[in-house]
Coordinates of C-alpha atoms in Angstrom, one line a residue:
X1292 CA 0.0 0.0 0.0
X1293 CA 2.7 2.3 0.7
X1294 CA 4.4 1.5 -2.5
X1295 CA 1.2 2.1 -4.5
X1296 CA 0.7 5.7 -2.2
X1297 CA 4.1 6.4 -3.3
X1298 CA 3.5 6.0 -7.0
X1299 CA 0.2 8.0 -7.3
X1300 CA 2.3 10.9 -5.3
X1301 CA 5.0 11.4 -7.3
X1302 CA 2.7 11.7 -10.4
X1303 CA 1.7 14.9 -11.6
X1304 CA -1.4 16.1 -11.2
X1305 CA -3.4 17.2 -14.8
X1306 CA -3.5 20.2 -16.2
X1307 CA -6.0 22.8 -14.4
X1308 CA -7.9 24.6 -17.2
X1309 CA -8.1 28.5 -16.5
X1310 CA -11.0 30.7 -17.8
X1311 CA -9.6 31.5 -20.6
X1312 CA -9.1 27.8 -21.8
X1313 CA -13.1 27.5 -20.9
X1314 CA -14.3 30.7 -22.7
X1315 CA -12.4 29.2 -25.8
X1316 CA -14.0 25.3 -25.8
X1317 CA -17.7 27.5 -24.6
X1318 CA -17.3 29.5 -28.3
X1319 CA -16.1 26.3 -30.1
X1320 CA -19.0 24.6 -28.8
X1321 CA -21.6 27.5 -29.4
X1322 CA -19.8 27.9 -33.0
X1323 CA -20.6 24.1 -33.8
X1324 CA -24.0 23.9 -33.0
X1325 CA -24.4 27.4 -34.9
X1326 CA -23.3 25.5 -37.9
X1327 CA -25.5 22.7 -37.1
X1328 CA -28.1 24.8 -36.7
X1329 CA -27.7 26.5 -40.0
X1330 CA -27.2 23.0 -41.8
X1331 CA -30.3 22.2 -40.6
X1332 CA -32.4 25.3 -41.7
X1333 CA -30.5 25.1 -45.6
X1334 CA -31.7 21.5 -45.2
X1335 CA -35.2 22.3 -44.8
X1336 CA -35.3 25.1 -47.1
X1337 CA -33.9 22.8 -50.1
X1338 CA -36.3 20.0 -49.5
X1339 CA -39.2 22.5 -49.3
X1340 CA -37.8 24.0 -52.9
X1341 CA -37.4 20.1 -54.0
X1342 CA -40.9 19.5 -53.3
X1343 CA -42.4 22.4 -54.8
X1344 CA -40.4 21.7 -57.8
X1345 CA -41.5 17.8 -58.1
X1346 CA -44.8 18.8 -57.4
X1347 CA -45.1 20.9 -60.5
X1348 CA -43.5 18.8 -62.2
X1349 CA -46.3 16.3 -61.5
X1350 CA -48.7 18.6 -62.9
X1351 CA -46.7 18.9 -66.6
X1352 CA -46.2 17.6 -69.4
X1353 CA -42.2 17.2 -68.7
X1354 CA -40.9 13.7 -68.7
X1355 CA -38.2 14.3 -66.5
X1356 CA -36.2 16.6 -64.6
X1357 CA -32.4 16.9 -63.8
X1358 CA -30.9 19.0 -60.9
X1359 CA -27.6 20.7 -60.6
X1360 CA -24.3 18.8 -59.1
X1361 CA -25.0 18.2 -55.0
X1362 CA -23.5 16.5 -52.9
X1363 CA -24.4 13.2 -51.2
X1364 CA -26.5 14.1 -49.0
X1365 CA -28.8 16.9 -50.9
X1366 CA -29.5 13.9 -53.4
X1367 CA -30.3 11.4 -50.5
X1368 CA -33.1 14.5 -50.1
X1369 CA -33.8 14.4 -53.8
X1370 CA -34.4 10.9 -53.5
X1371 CA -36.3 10.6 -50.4
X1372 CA -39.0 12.7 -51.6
X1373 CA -38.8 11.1 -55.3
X1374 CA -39.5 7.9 -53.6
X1375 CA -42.1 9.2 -51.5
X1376 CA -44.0 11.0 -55.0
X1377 CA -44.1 8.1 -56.8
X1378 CA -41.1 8.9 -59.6
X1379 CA -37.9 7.4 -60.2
X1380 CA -34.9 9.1 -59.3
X1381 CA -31.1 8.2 -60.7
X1382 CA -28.0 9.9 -60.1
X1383 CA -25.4 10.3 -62.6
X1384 CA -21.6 11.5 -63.4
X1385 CA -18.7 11.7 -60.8
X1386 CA -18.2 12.1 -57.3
X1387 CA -17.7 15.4 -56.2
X1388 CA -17.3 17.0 -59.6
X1389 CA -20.3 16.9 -61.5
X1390 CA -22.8 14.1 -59.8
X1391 CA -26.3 14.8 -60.3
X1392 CA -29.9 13.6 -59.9
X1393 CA -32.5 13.3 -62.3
X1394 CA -36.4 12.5 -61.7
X1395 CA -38.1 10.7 -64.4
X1396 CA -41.7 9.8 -64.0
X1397 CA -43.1 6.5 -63.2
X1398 CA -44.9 6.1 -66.7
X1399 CA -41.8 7.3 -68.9
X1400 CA -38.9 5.5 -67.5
X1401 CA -35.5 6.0 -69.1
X1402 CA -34.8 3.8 -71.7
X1403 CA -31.4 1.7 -72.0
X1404 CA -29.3 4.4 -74.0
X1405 CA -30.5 7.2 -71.9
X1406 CA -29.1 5.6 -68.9
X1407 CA -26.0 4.4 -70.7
X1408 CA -25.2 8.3 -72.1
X1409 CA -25.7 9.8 -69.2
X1410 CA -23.1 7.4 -67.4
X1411 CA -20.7 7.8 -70.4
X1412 CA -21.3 12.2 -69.3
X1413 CA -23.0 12.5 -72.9
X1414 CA -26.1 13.8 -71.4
X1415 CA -29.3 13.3 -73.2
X1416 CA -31.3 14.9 -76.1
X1417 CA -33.1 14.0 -79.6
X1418 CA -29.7 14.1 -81.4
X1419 CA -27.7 11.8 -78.7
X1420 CA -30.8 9.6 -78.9
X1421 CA -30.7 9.3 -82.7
X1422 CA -27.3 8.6 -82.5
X1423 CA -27.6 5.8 -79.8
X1424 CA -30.5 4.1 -81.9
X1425 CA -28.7 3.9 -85.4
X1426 CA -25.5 1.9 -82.8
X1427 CA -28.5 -0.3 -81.8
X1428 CA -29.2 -1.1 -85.0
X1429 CA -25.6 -1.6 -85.9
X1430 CA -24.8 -4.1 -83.2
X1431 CA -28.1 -6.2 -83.6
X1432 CA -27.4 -6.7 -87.5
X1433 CA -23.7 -7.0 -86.8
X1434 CA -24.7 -9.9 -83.9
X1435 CA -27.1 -11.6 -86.4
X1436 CA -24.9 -11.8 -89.1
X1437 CA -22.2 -13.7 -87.1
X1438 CA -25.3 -15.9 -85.1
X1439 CA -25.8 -17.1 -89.1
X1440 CA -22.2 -17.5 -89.9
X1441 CA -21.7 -19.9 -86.5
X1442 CA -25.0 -21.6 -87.3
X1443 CA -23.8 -22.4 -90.8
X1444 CA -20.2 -23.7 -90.1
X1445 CA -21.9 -25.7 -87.4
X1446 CA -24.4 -27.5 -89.4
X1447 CA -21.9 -30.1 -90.8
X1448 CA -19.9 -31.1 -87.7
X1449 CA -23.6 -31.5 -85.9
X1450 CA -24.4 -34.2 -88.6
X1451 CA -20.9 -36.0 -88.2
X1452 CA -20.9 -36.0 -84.7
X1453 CA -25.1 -37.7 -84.9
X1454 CA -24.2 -40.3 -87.2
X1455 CA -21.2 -40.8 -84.1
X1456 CA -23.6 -41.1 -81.8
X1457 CA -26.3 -43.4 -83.1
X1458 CA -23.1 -46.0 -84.2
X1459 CA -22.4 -46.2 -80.6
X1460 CA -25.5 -46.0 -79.4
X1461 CA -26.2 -49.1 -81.5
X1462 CA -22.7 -51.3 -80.5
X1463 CA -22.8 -53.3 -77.7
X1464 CA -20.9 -52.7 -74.5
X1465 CA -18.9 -54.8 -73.4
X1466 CA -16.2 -54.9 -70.3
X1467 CA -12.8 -55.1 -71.0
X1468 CA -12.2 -57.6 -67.9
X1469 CA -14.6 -59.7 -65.6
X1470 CA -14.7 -58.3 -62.1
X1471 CA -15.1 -61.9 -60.1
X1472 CA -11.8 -62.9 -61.6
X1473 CA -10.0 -59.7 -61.4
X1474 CA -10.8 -59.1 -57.4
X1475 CA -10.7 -63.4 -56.5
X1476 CA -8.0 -63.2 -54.4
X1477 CA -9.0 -60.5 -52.5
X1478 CA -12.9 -61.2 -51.5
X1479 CA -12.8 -64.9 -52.5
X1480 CA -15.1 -66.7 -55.2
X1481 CA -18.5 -67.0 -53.1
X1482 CA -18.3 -63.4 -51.7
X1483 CA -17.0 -61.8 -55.4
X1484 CA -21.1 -63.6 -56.6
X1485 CA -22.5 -62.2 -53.5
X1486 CA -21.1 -58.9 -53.9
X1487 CA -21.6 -59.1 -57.7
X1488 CA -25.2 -59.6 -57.8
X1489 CA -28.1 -57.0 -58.5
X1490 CA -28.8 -54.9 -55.1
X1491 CA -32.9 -54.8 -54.6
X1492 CA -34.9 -52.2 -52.5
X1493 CA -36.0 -53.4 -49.5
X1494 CA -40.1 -53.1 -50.1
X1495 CA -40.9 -53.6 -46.7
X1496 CA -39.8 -49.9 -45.8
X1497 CA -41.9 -48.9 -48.2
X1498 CA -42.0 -45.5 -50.5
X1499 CA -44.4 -43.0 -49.7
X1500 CA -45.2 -40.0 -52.6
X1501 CA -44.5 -36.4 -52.1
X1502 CA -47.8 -35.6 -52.9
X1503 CA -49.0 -37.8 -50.0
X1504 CA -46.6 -36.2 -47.6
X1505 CA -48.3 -32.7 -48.2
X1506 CA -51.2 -31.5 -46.4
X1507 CA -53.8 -31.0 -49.0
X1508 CA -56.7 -29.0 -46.4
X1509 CA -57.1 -25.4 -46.7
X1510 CA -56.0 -22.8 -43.5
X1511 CA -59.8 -22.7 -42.7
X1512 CA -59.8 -26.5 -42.8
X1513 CA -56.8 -26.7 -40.4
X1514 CA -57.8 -24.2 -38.0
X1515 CA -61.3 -26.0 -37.7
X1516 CA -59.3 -29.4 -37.3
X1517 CA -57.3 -27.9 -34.5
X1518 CA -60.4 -26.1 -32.7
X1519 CA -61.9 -30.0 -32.9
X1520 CA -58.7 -31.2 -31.4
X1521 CA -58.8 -28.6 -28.4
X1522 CA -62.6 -29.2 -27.6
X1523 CA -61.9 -32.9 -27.8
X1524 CA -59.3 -32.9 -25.1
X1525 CA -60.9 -30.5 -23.2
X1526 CA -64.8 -32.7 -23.0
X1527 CA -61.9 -35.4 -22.1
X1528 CA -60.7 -33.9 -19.6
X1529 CA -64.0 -32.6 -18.2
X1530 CA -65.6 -36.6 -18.1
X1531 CA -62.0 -37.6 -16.3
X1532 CA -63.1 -35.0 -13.4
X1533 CA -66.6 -36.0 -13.3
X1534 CA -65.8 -39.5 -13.1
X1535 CA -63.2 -39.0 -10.3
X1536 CA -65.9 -36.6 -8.6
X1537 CA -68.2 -39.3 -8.9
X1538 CA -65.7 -42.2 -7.6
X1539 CA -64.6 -40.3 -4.5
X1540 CA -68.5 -39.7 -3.7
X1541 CA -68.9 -43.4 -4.0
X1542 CA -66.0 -44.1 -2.1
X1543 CA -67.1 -41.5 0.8
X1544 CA -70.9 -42.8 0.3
X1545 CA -69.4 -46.8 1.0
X1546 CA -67.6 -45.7 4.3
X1547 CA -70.4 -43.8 5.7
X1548 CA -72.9 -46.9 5.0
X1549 CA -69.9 -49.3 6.8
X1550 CA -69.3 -46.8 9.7
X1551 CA -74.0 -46.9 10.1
X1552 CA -73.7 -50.3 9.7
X1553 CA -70.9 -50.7 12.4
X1554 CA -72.5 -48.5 14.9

C-alpha cells in the first residue's frame, strides 16, 4: 500500500484549465451547433424547394427533370422525396465533380441508351438519342450476321458427330475384364457372386409420394381441425373429473354406509 501511495504521489497532477481555456472550448462549442443549426435550416429550405419543384413537375407535361451537381446528402433528399411522390430518381456522373440527380416519371422511365449516355457524361437529347438508336441497329445486325455464320459452319460437324452417336448407341458394350476374376484373391469366389449380384430395395420400408406427404386441407380447414382437437381434449378432460368426482363420492358414500352399519 505504501508502494502504491508512493507512485500515485509522485505523479503529476493534470492540467488545471483557467478561464480563458473554458471561454475558448464554450465559443467552439456554441460555433458548432451554430453551424448545425444553419445545416439544418438550408436542409429544410432545399427539400421545401425540392418539393415544390416535383410537385409541378407532377402537374406537366415534362418527362423528367435533372438537378444541378449536390453532394451526397442533398441527393439522398432528392431521392427521399422522389420515392415518397411516386417517380424514379437516378444519379449520374462523378463524385464530387459533376454528380447529379434526375427524376423521371413512373410512366416514362429511361430507356437503356439514356441511362447508358448519361453514365458515359454525354447527357441526353433527340440528337444523342438518334445517334444511340442507329448503334442499336448496328450491333443487332452485326450480332445476327455472325449468329448465321456460326450456325452455318456448325451445321456439318452437328451431322458427323449424330451419325457418331447413333453407331455407338447401337454397339454393344462390353467390359474389358470380368470383375469376379480380377478381385478373387481379395474377396474370394463365393463373396466376389454375393457382392456381384443386383442390389434390390427393400419393399418392406416402403415408399411413400410427395404428394401424399403434403397436407392437402385449406388454412380454414386446419384451423377448424385444431379447434376439434382442443374441444376434444378439453370434453376429455371434463368426463375424467366428473368421473373421479363421482368415484370419490362413492367411495365416501361406501364408508359412511360401513361406519352406520358398524354403529
Amino acid at each position: 500500500m505504501d508502494l502504491l501511495d508512493s507512485i500515485l504521489n509522485s505523479m503529476d497532477a493534470p492540467p488545471a484549465t483557467n478561464e480563458q481555456q473554458k471561454t475558448l472550448i464554450k465559443k467552439q462549442r456554441e460555433m458548432m451547433e451554430r453551424m448545425q443549426n444553419k445545416q439544418k435550416e438550408e436542409l429544410l429550405r432545399f427539400r421545401k424547394y425540392v418539393e415544390e419543384r416535383m410537385g409541378r413537375f407532377a402537374k406537366d407535361d415534362r418527362t423528367c427533370i435533372e438537378f444541378q451537381p449536390l453532394d451526397k446528402v442533398h441527393r439522398s433528399v432528392i431521392h427521399e422525396i422522389a420515392e415518397n411522390g411516386g417517380f424514379i430518381a437516378m444519379s449520374f456522373g462523378r463524385e464530387d465533380e459533376d454528380r447529379h440527380s434526375v427524376v423521371y416519371k413512373k410512366e416514362h422511365p429511361p430507356s437503356e441508351d439514356e441511362v447508358t449516355a448519361r453514365r458515359n457524361g454525354e447527357g441526353w437529347n433527340k440528337d444523342i438519342a438518334k445517334e444511340y438508336s442507329e448503334r442499336r441497329r448496328e450491333r443487332l445486325a452485326q450480332e445476327q450476321s455472325e449468329k448465321q455464320t456460326a450456325n452455318s459452319s456448325a451445321e456439318p460437324g452437328c451431322s458427323s458427330s449424330a451419325a457418331q452417336s447413333s453407331s455407338i448407341e447401337g454397339a454393344e458394350v462390353k467390359p474389358t475384364s470380368n470383375y469376379k476374376a480380377k478381385y478373387a484373391h481379395l474377396i474370394g469366389e463365393s463373396a466376389a457372386l454375393q457382392a456381384a449380384r443386383k442390389t434390390e430395395t427393400n419393399q418392406s420400408y416402403g415408399f411413400v409420394p410427395s404428394k401424399n406427404k403434403k397436407d392437402m386441407r385449406s388454412i380454414e380447414q386446419t384451423l377448424a381441425d385444431i379447434q376439434a382437437k382442443k374441444r376434444l381434449k378439453l370434453q376429455q378432460q371434463q368426463q375424467e373429473r366428473e368421473q373421479e368426482q363421482q368415484d370419490c363420492l362413492t367411495t365416501t358414500t361406501a364408508e359412511q354406509t360401513a361406519d352406520d352399519e358398524q354403529q
